[in-house]
Amino acid sequence: MYKNVNELAAVVRKAVETTVITDVHTHLSPPSHGDSLLWGADEILTYHYLVAELFTVAPRSLTYEKFWAMPKTAQADLVWEHLFLKRGALSEAARGAITTFNRLGLDVAKRDLAGIRKWFAEQKIEDYLPKVLELANVDYAVMSNSPYSAGEVGFWQQDLPVPECLKAALRIDSIARAWDSVAPTIAQAGYDVKPEPDEKTFDEVRRFLLDWSGRINPMYFAVSFGPDFAYPDDSLCTQIIDRAIVPAAVETGVPFALMIGARGNVNPNLKSAGCGVAVADVMTLTRLLQKHPEAKFLVTMLSRDNQHELTVLARKFGNLHVFGCWWFCNNPSIIDEMTRQRLEMLGTAFTCQHSDARVLDQLIYKWGHTRKIVADVLVDKYSDLFNAGWRPTEKEIKRDVRAIFGGSFEEFLNK
Ligand code: RAT
Ligand code: ZN
């Protein structure tokens, strides 16, 4: 048992450092799915966060067309030159690459990108995947699996091996937001659906979701909505949610995950790096929760301005679980603020972070950085409790840390 507040702080820090994390949202893939699992120096350096940053400083002579026509190594060279050598790698994403290389044992002080690339070229993914999971101390990461992108569907149909450390999630943005763009693909897969939906179509979309659930056993169904997401309204999206997605989610017992607030294509020239953020209307989510008490909802929002209202909402509905500091919120100052706010209103009934890793190696820095911030926050909270006379045991501290790093998520899934 610790004797004073400093010793308590050491116990809390150790618990945060050693707790195994469940990463509830990533874009990773099984190694058996061709080259869809991204990893290595060039993927790290061409992460879309860094590409967007590159274009804030690149000379005008570097046009988007030129950049996108380049091979990945040349793109990575440009990011390295402009953000790491000509400037100080101070952004969160740039620092993330440094942390990652460093934790892998590479001497970043040498600034030797060729040497770093050589080291990665010597790795074998079969050994490298478990090594990264171990360094990040993550038990499993939830993927984002599309039931209609041709390549991915083919992989799932072959029933290729998926390691225990990767779990599926069914990503169905186009079903909810761009039905006519996927209707022909779903029809071709043997479902009686129409681009202009008739009565039968909704039942068939439900059947499609149930079939895919049987095939990949998803942890949840997920859709990213823009800040203008409105519910209910007279759109097809409302009908698809009410008549296909929610019924399928309830029938399978999996939550419906909504990621709200990404403003698509603010600068289309940046491709996947071109989205922005805007404040969404939390009342939309409130109405969804009021309408569907039978379903479970996992929600993250992109705008910092939405976080307080969202946290309050999670206190009102036991079928809402908030997670992560998403994308533009995944910065130390905002993670600190959001984690405090959530602890102060929800106790441990939330998931403090997800990595959103698109590149395997990013698990190392995203979780390394988050652990440090969460440790600082928890030390403050436990110190306040200590000063008020409360004496949490080490076991209780570990339990609570695990709760916000995946324990509460799993409890919510089993609820
Ligand atoms: O954070 C990101 O990498 C975004 O580009 C999106 O992938 C977002 O997380 C999403 O899942 O839609
Ligand atoms: Zn994502």
CSV table of C-alpha atoms and ligand atoms in Angstrom, one decimal:
chain,number,residue,atom,x,y,z
A,1,MET,CA,0.0,0.0,0.0
A,2,TYR,CA,1.3,3.5,-0.9
A,3,LYS,CA,2.0,5.8,2.1
A,4,ASN,CA,1.5,9.2,0.6
A,5,VAL,CA,0.2,11.0,-2.5
A,6,ASN,CA,3.6,10.7,-4.3
A,7,GLU,CA,3.6,6.9,-3.9
A,8,LEU,CA,0.0,6.8,-5.0
A,9,ALA,CA,1.0,8.8,-8.1
A,10,ALA,CA,3.6,6.1,-8.9
A,11,VAL,CA,1.1,3.4,-8.5
A,12,VAL,CA,-1.3,5.2,-10.9
A,13,ARG,CA,1.4,5.8,-13.5
A,14,LYS,CA,2.5,2.2,-13.4
A,15,ALA,CA,-1.1,1.0,-13.8
A,16,VAL,CA,-1.6,3.3,-16.9
A,17,GLU,CA,1.8,2.2,-18.3
A,18,THR,CA,1.1,-1.5,-18.0
A,19,THR,CA,-2.6,-1.9,-18.6
A,20,VAL,CA,-3.5,-3.7,-21.7
A,21,ILE,CA,-5.5,-1.6,-24.2
A,22,THR,CA,-8.3,-2.6,-26.5
A,23,ASP,CA,-8.2,-0.4,-29.5
A,24,VAL,CA,-11.8,0.1,-30.5
A,25,HIS,CA,-11.3,1.7,-33.9
A,26,THR,CA,-8.5,1.4,-36.5
A,27,HIS,CA,-8.1,0.9,-40.2
A,28,LEU,CA,-5.8,-2.1,-39.9
A,29,SER,CA,-6.3,-5.4,-41.8
A,30,PRO,CA,-5.2,-9.0,-41.5
A,31,PRO,CA,-1.8,-9.8,-43.1
A,32,SER,CA,-3.7,-12.4,-45.2
A,33,HIS,CA,-5.7,-9.6,-46.9
A,34,GLY,CA,-3.0,-8.8,-49.5
A,35,ASP,CA,-1.2,-5.6,-49.0
A,36,SER,CA,-4.1,-3.8,-47.3
A,37,LEU,CA,-2.2,-3.9,-44.0
A,38,LEU,CA,0.0,-0.8,-44.2
A,39,TRP,CA,3.2,-0.6,-42.2
A,40,GLY,CA,6.8,0.7,-42.5
A,41,ALA,CA,8.6,4.0,-42.8
A,42,ASP,CA,7.1,5.3,-46.1
A,43,GLU,CA,3.5,4.5,-44.9
A,44,ILE,CA,4.3,6.3,-41.6
A,45,LEU,CA,5.6,9.4,-43.4
A,46,THR,CA,2.8,9.5,-45.9
A,47,TYR,CA,0.0,9.3,-43.2
A,48,HIS,CA,-2.7,11.7,-44.4
A,49,TYR,CA,-2.3,13.9,-41.4
A,50,LEU,CA,1.3,14.5,-42.5
A,51,VAL,CA,0.4,15.0,-46.2
A,52,ALA,CA,-2.0,17.7,-45.2
A,53,GLU,CA,0.7,19.3,-43.1
A,54,LEU,CA,3.2,19.1,-45.9
A,55,PHE,CA,1.0,21.2,-48.2
A,56,THR,CA,0.8,23.9,-45.6
A,57,VAL,CA,4.5,24.6,-46.2
A,58,ALA,CA,5.4,23.0,-49.5
A,59,PRO,CA,6.6,25.4,-52.3
A,60,ARG,CA,4.0,26.3,-54.9
A,61,SER,CA,6.0,24.4,-57.4
A,62,LEU,CA,4.8,21.2,-55.7
A,63,THR,CA,1.4,20.8,-57.2
A,64,TYR,CA,-1.1,18.2,-55.9
A,65,GLU,CA,-0.9,16.5,-59.3
A,66,LYS,CA,2.8,16.2,-59.1
A,67,PHE,CA,2.7,14.9,-55.6
A,68,TRP,CA,0.0,12.2,-56.2
A,69,ALA,CA,1.8,11.0,-59.4
A,70,MET,CA,5.0,10.3,-57.3
A,71,PRO,CA,5.9,6.9,-55.9
A,72,LYS,CA,5.3,6.6,-52.2
A,73,THR,CA,9.0,6.8,-51.4
A,74,ALA,CA,9.3,10.2,-53.1
A,75,GLN,CA,6.2,11.5,-51.3
A,76,ALA,CA,7.8,10.3,-48.0
A,77,ASP,CA,11.0,12.0,-48.9
A,78,LEU,CA,9.2,15.3,-49.3
A,79,VAL,CA,7.4,14.9,-46.0
A,80,TRP,CA,10.7,14.1,-44.3
A,81,GLU,CA,12.5,17.0,-45.9
A,82,HIS,CA,9.9,19.7,-45.2
A,83,LEU,CA,8.4,18.6,-41.9
A,84,PHE,CA,11.3,16.9,-40.2
A,85,LEU,CA,14.5,18.5,-41.6
A,86,LYS,CA,13.5,22.0,-42.7
A,87,ARG,CA,11.1,22.3,-39.7
A,88,GLY,CA,11.0,20.8,-36.3
A,89,ALA,CA,8.7,17.8,-36.3
A,90,LEU,CA,6.6,19.5,-33.7
A,91,SER,CA,3.1,18.6,-34.8
A,92,GLU,CA,1.5,15.6,-33.1
A,93,ALA,CA,1.6,13.5,-36.2
A,94,ALA,CA,5.3,14.3,-36.9
A,95,ARG,CA,6.2,13.7,-33.3
A,96,GLY,CA,4.3,10.5,-33.6
A,97,ALA,CA,6.6,9.2,-36.4
A,98,ILE,CA,9.7,10.1,-34.2
A,99,THR,CA,8.2,8.3,-31.2
A,100,THR,CA,7.4,5.3,-33.3
A,101,PHE,CA,10.9,5.0,-34.8
A,102,ASN,CA,12.5,5.5,-31.4
A,103,ARG,CA,10.4,2.9,-29.7
A,104,LEU,CA,11.3,0.4,-32.4
A,105,GLY,CA,14.9,1.0,-31.4
A,106,LEU,CA,16.0,3.2,-34.3
A,107,ASP,CA,18.4,6.1,-33.7
A,108,VAL,CA,16.3,9.0,-34.8
A,109,ALA,CA,19.0,11.5,-33.8
A,110,LYS,CA,21.0,10.4,-36.8
A,111,ARG,CA,18.2,11.5,-39.2
A,112,ASP,CA,19.1,8.7,-41.4
A,113,LEU,CA,15.9,7.9,-43.4
A,114,ALA,CA,17.8,5.4,-45.6
A,115,GLY,CA,18.9,3.5,-42.5
A,116,ILE,CA,15.4,3.5,-41.1
A,117,ARG,CA,14.0,2.2,-44.4
A,118,LYS,CA,16.6,-0.5,-44.5
A,119,TRP,CA,15.6,-1.7,-41.0
A,120,PHE,CA,11.9,-1.9,-42.0
A,121,ALA,CA,12.8,-3.8,-45.2
A,122,GLU,CA,14.4,-6.5,-43.0
A,123,GLN,CA,11.1,-7.1,-41.0
A,124,LYS,CA,8.7,-9.9,-41.7
A,125,ILE,CA,5.1,-9.0,-41.1
A,126,GLU,CA,4.3,-12.3,-39.3
A,127,ASP,CA,6.8,-11.3,-36.5
A,128,TYR,CA,6.3,-7.6,-36.9
A,129,LEU,CA,2.6,-7.5,-36.2
A,130,PRO,CA,2.8,-9.2,-32.8
A,131,LYS,CA,5.9,-7.1,-32.0
A,132,VAL,CA,4.0,-3.8,-32.6
A,133,LEU,CA,1.0,-5.1,-30.6
A,134,GLU,CA,3.3,-6.0,-27.7
A,135,LEU,CA,5.1,-2.6,-27.8
A,136,ALA,CA,1.8,-0.8,-27.7
A,137,ASN,CA,0.5,-3.3,-25.2
A,138,VAL,CA,-2.8,-3.7,-27.1
A,139,ASP,CA,-4.7,-7.0,-26.9
A,140,TYR,CA,-6.8,-6.4,-30.0
A,141,ALA,CA,-7.6,-3.7,-32.5
A,142,VAL,CA,-11.0,-3.3,-34.2
A,143,MET,CA,-10.7,-3.0,-38.0
A,144,SER,CA,-13.1,-1.1,-40.4
A,145,ASN,CA,-14.4,-3.7,-42.9
A,146,SER,CA,-16.3,-2.9,-46.0
A,147,PRO,CA,-18.9,-5.4,-47.2
A,148,TYR,CA,-18.9,-3.9,-50.7
A,149,SER,CA,-15.4,-2.9,-51.6
A,150,ALA,CA,-14.5,-5.5,-54.3
A,151,GLY,CA,-11.1,-6.4,-53.0
A,152,GLU,CA,-12.1,-6.8,-49.4
A,153,VAL,CA,-15.2,-8.8,-50.1
A,154,GLY,CA,-13.1,-11.2,-52.1
A,155,PHE,CA,-10.8,-11.7,-49.1
A,156,TRP,CA,-13.6,-12.4,-46.7
A,157,GLN,CA,-15.2,-14.8,-49.1
A,158,GLN,CA,-12.0,-16.9,-49.2
A,159,ASP,CA,-12.3,-17.2,-45.4
A,160,LEU,CA,-8.6,-16.2,-44.9
A,161,PRO,CA,-7.1,-16.4,-41.5
A,162,VAL,CA,-7.6,-13.3,-39.2
A,163,PRO,CA,-5.3,-13.1,-36.2
A,164,GLU,CA,-6.9,-13.0,-32.7
A,165,CYS,CA,-5.5,-9.5,-32.3
A,166,LEU,CA,-7.7,-8.1,-35.0
A,167,LYS,CA,-11.5,-8.0,-34.7
A,168,ALA,CA,-14.0,-6.9,-37.4
A,169,ALA,CA,-16.4,-4.0,-37.6
A,170,LEU,CA,-18.8,-3.6,-40.4
A,171,ARG,CA,-18.3,-0.2,-42.0
A,172,ILE,CA,-21.5,0.8,-43.9
A,173,ASP,CA,-21.2,4.5,-44.7
A,174,SER,CA,-22.5,4.2,-48.2
A,175,ILE,CA,-25.5,2.2,-47.2
A,176,ALA,CA,-26.5,5.0,-44.9
A,177,ARG,CA,-25.3,8.0,-46.8
A,178,ALA,CA,-25.1,7.1,-50.5
A,179,TRP,CA,-27.5,4.3,-51.0
A,180,ASP,CA,-27.8,4.6,-54.8
A,181,SER,CA,-24.0,4.2,-55.1
A,182,VAL,CA,-24.0,0.8,-53.5
A,183,ALA,CA,-27.4,-0.6,-54.4
A,184,PRO,CA,-26.2,-2.2,-57.7
A,185,THR,CA,-23.3,-3.9,-55.9
A,186,ILE,CA,-25.6,-5.3,-53.2
A,187,ALA,CA,-28.2,-6.3,-55.8
A,188,GLN,CA,-25.4,-8.1,-57.7
A,189,ALA,CA,-24.5,-10.0,-54.5
A,190,GLY,CA,-28.0,-11.6,-54.6
A,191,TYR,CA,-30.2,-9.1,-52.7
A,192,ASP,CA,-33.5,-7.9,-54.0
A,193,VAL,CA,-32.8,-4.2,-53.6
A,194,LYS,CA,-33.6,-1.1,-55.7
A,195,PRO,CA,-31.6,2.2,-56.0
A,196,GLU,CA,-35.1,3.8,-55.4
A,197,PRO,CA,-35.9,1.6,-52.4
A,198,ASP,CA,-39.3,-0.2,-52.3
A,199,GLU,CA,-40.7,-2.0,-49.3
A,200,LYS,CA,-38.6,-5.1,-50.0
A,201,THR,CA,-35.4,-3.2,-50.2
A,202,PHE,CA,-35.2,-2.4,-46.5
A,203,ASP,CA,-35.8,-6.0,-45.5
A,204,GLU,CA,-33.1,-7.0,-47.9
A,205,VAL,CA,-30.6,-4.5,-46.6
A,206,ARG,CA,-31.3,-5.9,-43.1
A,207,ARG,CA,-30.7,-9.4,-44.5
A,208,PHE,CA,-27.5,-8.2,-46.1
A,209,LEU,CA,-26.3,-6.9,-42.7
A,210,LEU,CA,-27.2,-10.0,-40.9
A,211,ASP,CA,-25.4,-12.2,-43.5
A,212,TRP,CA,-22.3,-10.1,-43.2
A,213,SER,CA,-22.5,-10.2,-39.4
A,214,GLY,CA,-22.6,-14.0,-39.7
A,215,ARG,CA,-19.6,-13.9,-41.9
A,216,ILE,CA,-17.2,-11.5,-40.1
A,217,ASN,CA,-18.7,-11.3,-36.6
A,218,PRO,CA,-18.4,-7.5,-36.2
A,219,MET,CA,-18.0,-5.8,-32.9
A,220,TYR,CA,-20.3,-3.0,-34.3
A,221,PHE,CA,-21.8,-1.5,-37.5
A,222,ALA,CA,-20.2,1.9,-38.2
A,223,VAL,CA,-20.9,5.0,-40.2
A,224,SER,CA,-19.2,8.4,-40.3
A,225,PHE,CA,-21.7,11.2,-40.7
A,226,GLY,CA,-21.0,14.8,-41.6
A,227,PRO,CA,-21.8,17.7,-39.3
A,228,ASP,CA,-25.1,18.2,-41.2
A,229,PHE,CA,-26.4,14.8,-40.1
A,230,ALA,CA,-30.0,15.2,-39.3
A,231,TYR,CA,-32.4,12.7,-37.7
A,232,PRO,CA,-35.2,12.0,-38.2
A,233,ASP,CA,-36.0,13.8,-41.4
A,234,ASP,CA,-37.6,12.7,-44.7
A,235,SER,CA,-34.4,11.4,-46.1
A,236,LEU,CA,-33.6,7.9,-47.2
A,237,CYS,CA,-30.9,7.9,-44.6
A,238,THR,CA,-33.5,8.1,-41.8
A,239,GLN,CA,-35.4,5.3,-43.3
A,240,ILE,CA,-32.4,3.1,-43.8
A,241,ILE,CA,-31.4,3.7,-40.1
A,242,ASP,CA,-34.9,3.0,-38.8
A,243,ARG,CA,-35.8,0.1,-41.1
A,244,ALA,CA,-32.5,-1.7,-41.8
A,245,ILE,CA,-29.5,-0.7,-39.7
A,246,VAL,CA,-31.1,-0.4,-36.2
A,247,PRO,CA,-33.2,-3.6,-36.6
A,248,ALA,CA,-30.1,-5.5,-37.7
A,249,ALA,CA,-28.1,-4.1,-34.9
A,250,VAL,CA,-30.8,-5.1,-32.4
A,251,GLU,CA,-31.2,-8.5,-33.9
A,252,THR,CA,-27.5,-9.3,-33.7
A,253,GLY,CA,-27.0,-7.4,-30.4
A,254,VAL,CA,-24.1,-5.3,-31.8
A,255,PRO,CA,-24.0,-1.6,-31.3
A,256,PHE,CA,-24.4,1.0,-34.1
A,257,ALA,CA,-21.3,3.3,-34.1
A,258,LEU,CA,-21.6,6.8,-35.3
A,259,MET,CA,-18.7,9.1,-35.9
A,260,ILE,CA,-20.1,12.5,-36.4
A,261,GLY,CA,-18.6,15.8,-37.7
A,262,ALA,CA,-16.2,15.2,-40.5
A,263,ARG,CA,-16.8,17.7,-43.3
A,264,GLY,CA,-16.0,15.8,-46.4
A,265,ASN,CA,-13.8,17.1,-49.2
A,266,VAL,CA,-13.0,20.6,-47.9
A,267,ASN,CA,-10.0,20.4,-50.2
A,268,PRO,CA,-10.6,17.5,-52.6
A,269,ASN,CA,-7.1,17.9,-54.0
A,270,LEU,CA,-5.8,16.5,-50.8
A,271,LYS,CA,-7.8,13.3,-51.3
A,272,SER,CA,-8.1,11.4,-48.0
A,273,ALA,CA,-6.3,14.3,-46.3
A,274,GLY,CA,-8.9,16.8,-47.5
A,275,CYS,CA,-11.6,16.5,-44.9
A,276,GLY,CA,-12.3,19.2,-42.3
A,277,VAL,CA,-14.5,19.5,-39.2
A,278,ALA,CA,-17.6,21.4,-38.3
A,279,VAL,CA,-19.8,21.5,-35.2
A,280,ALA,CA,-22.7,19.0,-35.5
A,281,ASP,CA,-26.1,19.1,-33.8
A,282,VAL,CA,-26.1,16.9,-30.7
A,283,MET,CA,-30.0,17.1,-30.7
A,284,THR,CA,-29.9,14.8,-33.8
A,285,LEU,CA,-28.2,12.1,-31.7
A,286,THR,CA,-30.6,12.8,-28.8
A,287,ARG,CA,-33.5,12.1,-31.1
A,288,LEU,CA,-31.9,8.9,-32.3
A,289,LEU,CA,-31.5,7.7,-28.7
A,290,GLN,CA,-35.0,8.7,-27.8
A,291,LYS,CA,-36.4,6.8,-30.8
A,292,HIS,CA,-34.3,3.7,-30.3
A,293,PRO,CA,-34.0,2.7,-26.6
A,294,GLU,CA,-33.7,-0.9,-27.8
A,295,ALA,CA,-30.4,-0.3,-29.6
A,296,LYS,CA,-26.9,0.4,-28.4
A,297,PHE,CA,-24.9,3.3,-29.8
A,298,LEU,CA,-21.2,3.9,-29.8
A,299,VAL,CA,-20.4,7.6,-30.6
A,300,THR,CA,-17.4,9.8,-31.1
A,301,MET,CA,-17.6,13.4,-32.4
A,302,LEU,CA,-15.0,15.3,-34.2
A,303,SER,CA,-15.6,18.9,-33.2
A,304,ARG,CA,-14.1,19.9,-29.8
A,305,ASP,CA,-17.2,22.1,-29.4
A,306,ASN,CA,-19.5,19.1,-29.4
A,307,GLN,CA,-17.6,17.2,-26.6
A,308,HIS,CA,-19.3,18.7,-23.6
A,309,GLU,CA,-22.9,18.2,-24.9
A,310,LEU,CA,-22.0,14.7,-25.9
A,311,THR,CA,-20.7,13.8,-22.5
A,312,VAL,CA,-23.8,15.2,-20.9
A,313,LEU,CA,-25.9,13.1,-23.2
A,314,ALA,CA,-24.0,9.9,-22.2
A,315,ARG,CA,-25.2,10.5,-18.7
A,316,LYS,CA,-28.8,10.5,-19.9
A,317,PHE,CA,-28.8,7.3,-21.9
A,318,GLY,CA,-27.3,4.0,-20.7
A,319,ASN,CA,-27.4,2.8,-24.3
A,320,LEU,CA,-24.9,5.4,-25.4
A,321,HIS,CA,-21.1,4.8,-25.0
A,322,VAL,CA,-18.7,7.6,-26.0
A,323,PHE,CA,-15.3,6.7,-27.2
A,324,GLY,CA,-12.1,8.2,-28.5
A,325,CYS,CA,-10.6,11.6,-29.2
A,326,TRP,CA,-11.0,11.4,-32.9
A,327,TRP,CA,-8.7,12.7,-35.6
A,328,PHE,CA,-8.4,16.5,-35.0
A,329,CYS,CA,-9.2,15.9,-31.3
A,330,ASN,CA,-6.3,13.4,-31.1
A,331,ASN,CA,-3.9,16.0,-29.9
A,332,PRO,CA,-2.4,16.1,-26.4
A,333,SER,CA,-4.1,19.3,-25.3
A,334,ILE,CA,-7.5,18.2,-26.4
A,335,ILE,CA,-7.1,14.6,-25.1
A,336,ASP,CA,-6.2,16.0,-21.7
A,337,GLU,CA,-9.3,18.2,-21.7
A,338,MET,CA,-11.7,15.6,-23.0
A,339,THR,CA,-10.5,12.9,-20.7
A,340,ARG,CA,-10.9,15.2,-17.6
A,341,GLN,CA,-14.3,16.2,-18.8
A,342,ARG,CA,-15.5,12.7,-19.3
A,343,LEU,CA,-14.1,11.4,-16.0
A,344,GLU,CA,-15.7,14.3,-14.2
A,345,MET,CA,-19.1,13.5,-15.6
A,346,LEU,CA,-19.1,9.8,-16.4
A,347,GLY,CA,-16.6,8.2,-14.0
A,348,THR,CA,-15.2,5.3,-15.9
A,349,ALA,CA,-18.2,4.7,-18.2
A,350,PHE,CA,-16.5,5.7,-21.4
A,351,THR,CA,-13.5,4.7,-23.6
A,352,CYS,CA,-10.9,7.4,-23.4
A,353,GLN,CA,-9.3,6.8,-26.8
A,354,HIS,CA,-9.0,4.9,-30.0
A,355,SER,CA,-6.0,5.0,-32.3
A,356,ASP,CA,-7.6,5.3,-35.7
A,357,ALA,CA,-4.3,3.8,-36.9
A,358,ARG,CA,-4.2,3.4,-40.7
A,359,VAL,CA,-0.6,2.2,-40.4
A,360,LEU,CA,0.2,-0.6,-38.1
A,361,ASP,CA,3.2,1.1,-36.5
A,362,GLN,CA,1.1,4.1,-35.4
A,363,LEU,CA,-0.3,2.0,-32.6
A,364,ILE,CA,3.1,2.6,-30.9
A,365,TYR,CA,2.9,6.3,-30.8
A,366,LYS,CA,-0.8,6.8,-30.6
A,367,TRP,CA,-1.0,4.7,-27.4
A,368,GLY,CA,2.3,5.8,-26.0
A,369,HIS,CA,1.3,9.5,-26.2
A,370,THR,CA,-2.2,8.8,-24.9
A,371,ARG,CA,-1.0,6.8,-22.0
A,372,LYS,CA,1.2,9.7,-20.8
A,373,ILE,CA,-1.7,12.2,-20.9
A,374,VAL,CA,-4.2,9.8,-19.2
A,375,ALA,CA,-1.6,9.1,-16.5
A,376,ASP,CA,-1.3,12.8,-15.7
A,377,VAL,CA,-5.1,13.2,-15.6
A,378,LEU,CA,-5.6,10.2,-13.4
A,379,VAL,CA,-2.8,11.2,-11.0
A,380,ASP,CA,-4.6,14.5,-10.5
A,381,LYS,CA,-8.0,12.8,-9.9
A,382,TYR,CA,-6.6,10.1,-7.5
A,383,SER,CA,-4.6,12.8,-5.7
A,384,ASP,CA,-7.7,14.8,-5.1
A,385,LEU,CA,-9.4,11.7,-3.8
A,386,PHE,CA,-6.4,10.9,-1.6
A,387,ASN,CA,-6.5,14.4,-0.1
A,388,ALA,CA,-10.2,13.9,0.7
A,389,GLY,CA,-9.3,10.7,2.6
A,390,TRP,CA,-10.2,8.0,0.1
A,391,ARG,CA,-7.7,5.1,-0.2
A,392,PRO,CA,-8.1,3.2,-3.5
A,393,THR,CA,-6.2,-0.1,-3.6
A,394,GLU,CA,-3.8,-0.9,-6.4
A,395,LYS,CA,-6.2,-3.5,-7.6
A,396,GLU,CA,-9.0,-0.9,-7.8
A,397,ILE,CA,-6.8,1.5,-9.7
A,398,LYS,CA,-5.9,-1.1,-12.2
A,399,ARG,CA,-9.6,-2.0,-12.6
A,400,ASP,CA,-10.5,1.6,-13.3
A,401,VAL,CA,-7.6,2.2,-15.7
A,402,ARG,CA,-8.5,-0.9,-17.7
A,403,ALA,CA,-12.2,0.3,-17.7
A,404,ILE,CA,-11.4,3.5,-19.7
A,405,PHE,CA,-8.9,1.6,-21.9
A,406,GLY,CA,-11.4,-1.0,-23.1
A,407,GLY,CA,-13.0,-2.6,-20.1
A,408,SER,CA,-16.1,-0.4,-20.2
A,409,PHE,CA,-16.3,-0.9,-23.9
A,410,GLU,CA,-16.5,-4.7,-23.5
A,411,GLU,CA,-19.0,-4.3,-20.6
A,412,PHE,CA,-21.1,-2.1,-22.9
A,413,LEU,CA,-21.0,-4.8,-25.7
A,414,ASN,CA,-22.2,-7.4,-23.2
A,415,LYS,CA,-24.9,-5.2,-21.7
B,1,RAT,O1,-8.9,9.7,-38.8
B,1,RAT,C1,-8.9,9.3,-39.9
B,1,RAT,O2,-7.9,8.6,-40.3
B,1,RAT,C2,-10.0,9.6,-40.9
B,1,RAT,O3,-9.4,9.7,-42.1
B,1,RAT,C3,-11.1,8.7,-41.0
B,1,RAT,O4,-10.6,7.4,-41.3
B,1,RAT,C4,-12.0,8.4,-39.9
B,1,RAT,O5,-11.3,8.0,-38.8
B,1,RAT,C5,-13.0,7.4,-40.3
B,1,RAT,O6,-13.0,6.3,-39.9
B,1,RAT,O7,-13.9,7.8,-41.1
B,2,ZN,ZN,-11.2,6.0,-38.7
